[in-house]
Amino acid sequence: MAYLHWSSDLETGIEVIDTQHQRIVDYLNELNTANDSGDRNATNHVLSELVDYTLTHFAFEEELQEKAGYPFIKAHKRVHEIFTKRVAEFQKRADAGENVAPELLSMLKIWLVNHIKGDDADYVESVKKMLGLESAGNKVDGGWLGTALKKFFG
């Protein structure tokens, strides 16, 4: 059973962002499975992959916001920075041999849902305008950008 289920209320309507968010949800579920198995090496490996992917996602998201002229980009970057520092502390504890997965999973589940529905939802309009995807109620595929980045982020 999945620890966190992807649902349509988490969609931004920008396919490339939604695909990245879905991959982060997949990593959370993989982390939960690894933790449940009791295999600390597997758990730490998934944690490392989750962190790497999330940092890449943050950089991509911030670049989109910058190109779109999103007026609250500094605040959004700060949210990402604070989150990154929190997760780095979990990684240090995990590297020292502590099983941080249960605590980290709980924090990540709450943070991710709140971040997507709040912070990320705030930039969607600006990014859609920049991409020429102003049909606010419709799911969009990201056009050339979505196609190119699907190859990168899979």
PDB file of C-alpha atoms in Angstrom:
ATOM      1  CA  MET A   1       0.000   0.000   0.000  1.00  0.00           C
ATOM      2  CA  ALA A   2       1.342   3.424  -0.928  1.00  0.00           C
ATOM      3  CA  TYR A   3       2.417   5.746   1.840  1.00  0.00           C
ATOM      4  CA  LEU A   4       1.287   8.767  -0.177  1.00  0.00           C
ATOM      5  CA  HIS A   5      -1.129   8.585  -3.081  1.00  0.00           C
ATOM      6  CA  TRP A   6      -0.883  11.018  -5.986  1.00  0.00           C
ATOM      7  CA  SER A   7      -4.211  12.708  -6.588  1.00  0.00           C
ATOM      8  CA  SER A   8      -5.547  15.307  -8.972  1.00  0.00           C
ATOM      9  CA  ASP A   9      -5.720  17.933  -6.209  1.00  0.00           C
ATOM     10  CA  LEU A  10      -1.899  17.945  -6.264  1.00  0.00           C
ATOM     11  CA  GLU A  11      -1.741  18.799  -9.965  1.00  0.00           C
ATOM     12  CA  THR A  12      -0.544  22.231 -11.053  1.00  0.00           C
ATOM     13  CA  GLY A  13      -1.698  21.804 -14.646  1.00  0.00           C
ATOM     14  CA  ILE A  14       1.894  22.098 -15.872  1.00  0.00           C
ATOM     15  CA  GLU A  15       2.690  18.569 -16.931  1.00  0.00           C
ATOM     16  CA  VAL A  16       6.458  18.691 -16.481  1.00  0.00           C
ATOM     17  CA  ILE A  17       6.056  19.975 -12.895  1.00  0.00           C
ATOM     18  CA  ASP A  18       3.320  17.438 -12.161  1.00  0.00           C
ATOM     19  CA  THR A  19       5.537  14.643 -13.487  1.00  0.00           C
ATOM     20  CA  GLN A  20       8.378  15.771 -11.231  1.00  0.00           C
ATOM     21  CA  HIS A  21       6.061  16.007  -8.228  1.00  0.00           C
ATOM     22  CA  GLN A  22       4.735  12.514  -8.988  1.00  0.00           C
ATOM     23  CA  ARG A  23       8.313  11.205  -9.052  1.00  0.00           C
ATOM     24  CA  ILE A  24       8.950  12.749  -5.639  1.00  0.00           C
ATOM     25  CA  VAL A  25       5.812  11.002  -4.345  1.00  0.00           C
ATOM     26  CA  ASP A  26       7.162   7.747  -5.846  1.00  0.00           C
ATOM     27  CA  TYR A  27      10.436   8.286  -3.980  1.00  0.00           C
ATOM     28  CA  LEU A  28       8.523   8.802  -0.720  1.00  0.00           C
ATOM     29  CA  ASN A  29       6.746   5.513  -1.298  1.00  0.00           C
ATOM     30  CA  GLU A  30      10.061   3.804  -2.111  1.00  0.00           C
ATOM     31  CA  LEU A  31      11.562   5.240   1.077  1.00  0.00           C
ATOM     32  CA  ASN A  32       8.650   3.889   3.081  1.00  0.00           C
ATOM     33  CA  THR A  33       9.013   0.437   1.497  1.00  0.00           C
ATOM     34  CA  ALA A  34      12.764   0.396   2.122  1.00  0.00           C
ATOM     35  CA  ASN A  35      12.224   1.446   5.727  1.00  0.00           C
ATOM     36  CA  ASP A  36       9.558  -1.234   6.241  1.00  0.00           C
ATOM     37  CA  SER A  37      12.006  -3.852   4.953  1.00  0.00           C
ATOM     38  CA  GLY A  38      14.444  -2.946   7.726  1.00  0.00           C
ATOM     39  CA  ASP A  39      17.289  -2.612   5.233  1.00  0.00           C
ATOM     40  CA  ARG A  40      19.141   0.490   6.398  1.00  0.00           C
ATOM     41  CA  ASN A  41      21.419   0.545   3.338  1.00  0.00           C
ATOM     42  CA  ALA A  42      18.439   0.487   0.983  1.00  0.00           C
ATOM     43  CA  THR A  43      16.708   3.172   3.049  1.00  0.00           C
ATOM     44  CA  ASN A  44      19.747   5.451   2.950  1.00  0.00           C
ATOM     45  CA  HIS A  45      20.179   4.840  -0.781  1.00  0.00           C
ATOM     46  CA  VAL A  46      16.573   5.857  -1.531  1.00  0.00           C
ATOM     47  CA  LEU A  47      16.938   8.855   0.784  1.00  0.00           C
ATOM     48  CA  SER A  48      19.995   9.986  -1.150  1.00  0.00           C
ATOM     49  CA  GLU A  49      18.196   9.592  -4.496  1.00  0.00           C
ATOM     50  CA  LEU A  50      15.152  11.459  -3.161  1.00  0.00           C
ATOM     51  CA  VAL A  51      17.306  14.359  -2.009  1.00  0.00           C
ATOM     52  CA  ASP A  52      19.246  14.540  -5.298  1.00  0.00           C
ATOM     53  CA  TYR A  53      16.076  14.489  -7.376  1.00  0.00           C
ATOM     54  CA  THR A  54      14.351  17.059  -5.174  1.00  0.00           C
ATOM     55  CA  LEU A  55      17.287  19.479  -5.409  1.00  0.00           C
ATOM     56  CA  THR A  56      17.216  19.161  -9.203  1.00  0.00           C
ATOM     57  CA  HIS A  57      13.472  19.787  -9.153  1.00  0.00           C
ATOM     58  CA  PHE A  58      13.899  22.873  -6.965  1.00  0.00           C
ATOM     59  CA  ALA A  59      16.503  24.316  -9.346  1.00  0.00           C
ATOM     60  CA  PHE A  60      14.251  23.664 -12.335  1.00  0.00           C
ATOM     61  CA  GLU A  61      11.223  25.162 -10.628  1.00  0.00           C
ATOM     62  CA  GLU A  62      13.160  28.269  -9.606  1.00  0.00           C
ATOM     63  CA  GLU A  63      14.467  28.727 -13.145  1.00  0.00           C
ATOM     64  CA  LEU A  64      10.907  28.595 -14.491  1.00  0.00           C
ATOM     65  CA  GLN A  65       9.816  31.154 -11.905  1.00  0.00           C
ATOM     66  CA  GLU A  66      12.702  33.445 -12.802  1.00  0.00           C
ATOM     67  CA  LYS A  67      11.941  33.256 -16.518  1.00  0.00           C
ATOM     68  CA  ALA A  68       8.268  33.910 -15.771  1.00  0.00           C
ATOM     69  CA  GLY A  69       9.049  36.988 -13.686  1.00  0.00           C
ATOM     70  CA  TYR A  70       7.308  35.459 -10.673  1.00  0.00           C
ATOM     71  CA  PRO A  71       7.254  38.301  -8.125  1.00  0.00           C
ATOM     72  CA  PHE A  72       7.715  36.075  -5.056  1.00  0.00           C
ATOM     73  CA  ILE A  73      10.660  34.041  -6.317  1.00  0.00           C
ATOM     74  CA  LYS A  74      12.940  35.109  -3.451  1.00  0.00           C
ATOM     75  CA  ALA A  75      10.448  33.870  -0.882  1.00  0.00           C
ATOM     76  CA  HIS A  76       9.955  30.608  -2.788  1.00  0.00           C
ATOM     77  CA  LYS A  77      13.722  30.059  -2.986  1.00  0.00           C
ATOM     78  CA  ARG A  78      13.961  30.702   0.751  1.00  0.00           C
ATOM     79  CA  VAL A  79      11.329  28.026   1.420  1.00  0.00           C
ATOM     80  CA  HIS A  80      13.405  25.613  -0.662  1.00  0.00           C
ATOM     81  CA  GLU A  81      16.600  26.588   1.192  1.00  0.00           C
ATOM     82  CA  ILE A  82      15.054  26.064   4.616  1.00  0.00           C
ATOM     83  CA  PHE A  83      13.636  22.714   3.557  1.00  0.00           C
ATOM     84  CA  THR A  84      16.990  21.642   2.095  1.00  0.00           C
ATOM     85  CA  LYS A  85      18.739  22.449   5.389  1.00  0.00           C
ATOM     86  CA  ARG A  86      16.162  20.429   7.345  1.00  0.00           C
ATOM     87  CA  VAL A  87      16.629  17.427   5.080  1.00  0.00           C
ATOM     88  CA  ALA A  88      20.432  17.758   5.261  1.00  0.00           C
ATOM     89  CA  GLU A  89      20.167  17.380   9.039  1.00  0.00           C
ATOM     90  CA  PHE A  90      18.175  14.178   8.560  1.00  0.00           C
ATOM     91  CA  GLN A  91      20.839  12.929   6.149  1.00  0.00           C
ATOM     92  CA  LYS A  92      23.600  13.609   8.693  1.00  0.00           C
ATOM     93  CA  ARG A  93      21.700  11.659  11.325  1.00  0.00           C
ATOM     94  CA  ALA A  94      21.122   8.799   8.870  1.00  0.00           C
ATOM     95  CA  ASP A  95      24.818   8.769   7.932  1.00  0.00           C
ATOM     96  CA  ALA A  96      25.620   8.489  11.645  1.00  0.00           C
ATOM     97  CA  GLY A  97      23.526   5.304  11.793  1.00  0.00           C
ATOM     98  CA  GLU A  98      20.233   6.649  13.099  1.00  0.00           C
ATOM     99  CA  ASN A  99      16.982   5.401  11.565  1.00  0.00           C
ATOM    100  CA  VAL A 100      15.437   8.732  10.608  1.00  0.00           C
ATOM    101  CA  ALA A 101      13.050   7.344   8.001  1.00  0.00           C
ATOM    102  CA  PRO A 102       9.836   7.274  10.089  1.00  0.00           C
ATOM    103  CA  GLU A 103      10.302  10.859  11.295  1.00  0.00           C
ATOM    104  CA  LEU A 104      11.463  12.044   7.880  1.00  0.00           C
ATOM    105  CA  LEU A 105       8.571  10.371   6.050  1.00  0.00           C
ATOM    106  CA  SER A 106       6.049  12.033   8.320  1.00  0.00           C
ATOM    107  CA  MET A 107       7.644  15.448   7.815  1.00  0.00           C
ATOM    108  CA  LEU A 108       8.006  14.999   4.048  1.00  0.00           C
ATOM    109  CA  LYS A 109       4.422  13.876   3.522  1.00  0.00           C
ATOM    110  CA  ILE A 110       3.016  16.940   5.273  1.00  0.00           C
ATOM    111  CA  TRP A 111       5.556  19.355   3.799  1.00  0.00           C
ATOM    112  CA  LEU A 112       5.199  18.137   0.208  1.00  0.00           C
ATOM    113  CA  VAL A 113       1.405  18.300   0.121  1.00  0.00           C
ATOM    114  CA  ASN A 114       1.351  21.739   1.761  1.00  0.00           C
ATOM    115  CA  HIS A 115       4.136  23.023  -0.508  1.00  0.00           C
ATOM    116  CA  ILE A 116       2.454  21.865  -3.721  1.00  0.00           C
ATOM    117  CA  LYS A 117      -0.992  23.116  -2.728  1.00  0.00           C
ATOM    118  CA  GLY A 118       0.312  26.414  -1.337  1.00  0.00           C
ATOM    119  CA  ASP A 119       3.725  27.688  -2.436  1.00  0.00           C
ATOM    120  CA  ASP A 120       3.734  25.969  -5.823  1.00  0.00           C
ATOM    121  CA  ALA A 121       0.106  26.814  -6.621  1.00  0.00           C
ATOM    122  CA  ASP A 122       1.032  30.484  -6.212  1.00  0.00           C
ATOM    123  CA  TYR A 123       3.501  30.511  -9.120  1.00  0.00           C
ATOM    124  CA  VAL A 124       1.408  28.473 -11.591  1.00  0.00           C
ATOM    125  CA  GLU A 125      -0.356  31.433 -13.204  1.00  0.00           C
ATOM    126  CA  SER A 126       2.917  33.284 -13.853  1.00  0.00           C
ATOM    127  CA  VAL A 127       4.603  30.221 -15.333  1.00  0.00           C
ATOM    128  CA  LYS A 128       1.606  29.322 -17.491  1.00  0.00           C
ATOM    129  CA  LYS A 129       1.572  32.835 -18.927  1.00  0.00           C
ATOM    130  CA  MET A 130       5.280  32.644 -19.680  1.00  0.00           C
ATOM    131  CA  LEU A 131       4.819  29.281 -21.419  1.00  0.00           C
ATOM    132  CA  GLY A 132       1.776  30.522 -23.306  1.00  0.00           C
ATOM    133  CA  LEU A 133      -0.453  28.106 -21.419  1.00  0.00           C
ATOM    134  CA  GLU A 134      -3.029  30.478 -20.041  1.00  0.00           C
ATOM    135  CA  SER A 135      -5.957  28.058 -20.053  1.00  0.00           C
ATOM    136  CA  ALA A 136      -6.081  28.035 -16.266  1.00  0.00           C
ATOM    137  CA  GLY A 137      -8.709  25.327 -15.851  1.00  0.00           C
ATOM    138  CA  ASN A 138      -7.173  22.941 -18.359  1.00  0.00           C
ATOM    139  CA  LYS A 139      -4.312  20.538 -17.885  1.00  0.00           C
ATOM    140  CA  VAL A 140      -1.496  21.431 -20.222  1.00  0.00           C
ATOM    141  CA  ASP A 141       1.446  19.413 -21.446  1.00  0.00           C
ATOM    142  CA  GLY A 142       4.112  22.107 -21.279  1.00  0.00           C
ATOM    143  CA  GLY A 143       4.562  22.199 -25.069  1.00  0.00           C
ATOM    144  CA  TRP A 144       8.179  22.163 -26.187  1.00  0.00           C
ATOM    145  CA  LEU A 145       9.339  22.533 -22.603  1.00  0.00           C
ATOM    146  CA  GLY A 146       7.351  19.575 -21.360  1.00  0.00           C
ATOM    147  CA  THR A 147       8.569  17.384 -24.200  1.00  0.00           C
ATOM    148  CA  ALA A 148      12.212  18.312 -23.698  1.00  0.00           C
ATOM    149  CA  LEU A 149      12.170  17.920 -19.950  1.00  0.00           C
ATOM    150  CA  LYS A 150      10.303  14.631 -19.942  1.00  0.00           C
ATOM    151  CA  LYS A 151      13.424  13.223 -21.572  1.00  0.00           C
ATOM    152  CA  PHE A 152      15.553  14.612 -18.751  1.00  0.00           C
ATOM    153  CA  PHE A 153      13.329  13.844 -15.761  1.00  0.00           C
ATOM    154  CA  GLY A 154      11.600  10.801 -17.250  1.00  0.00           C
TER     155      GLY A 154
END
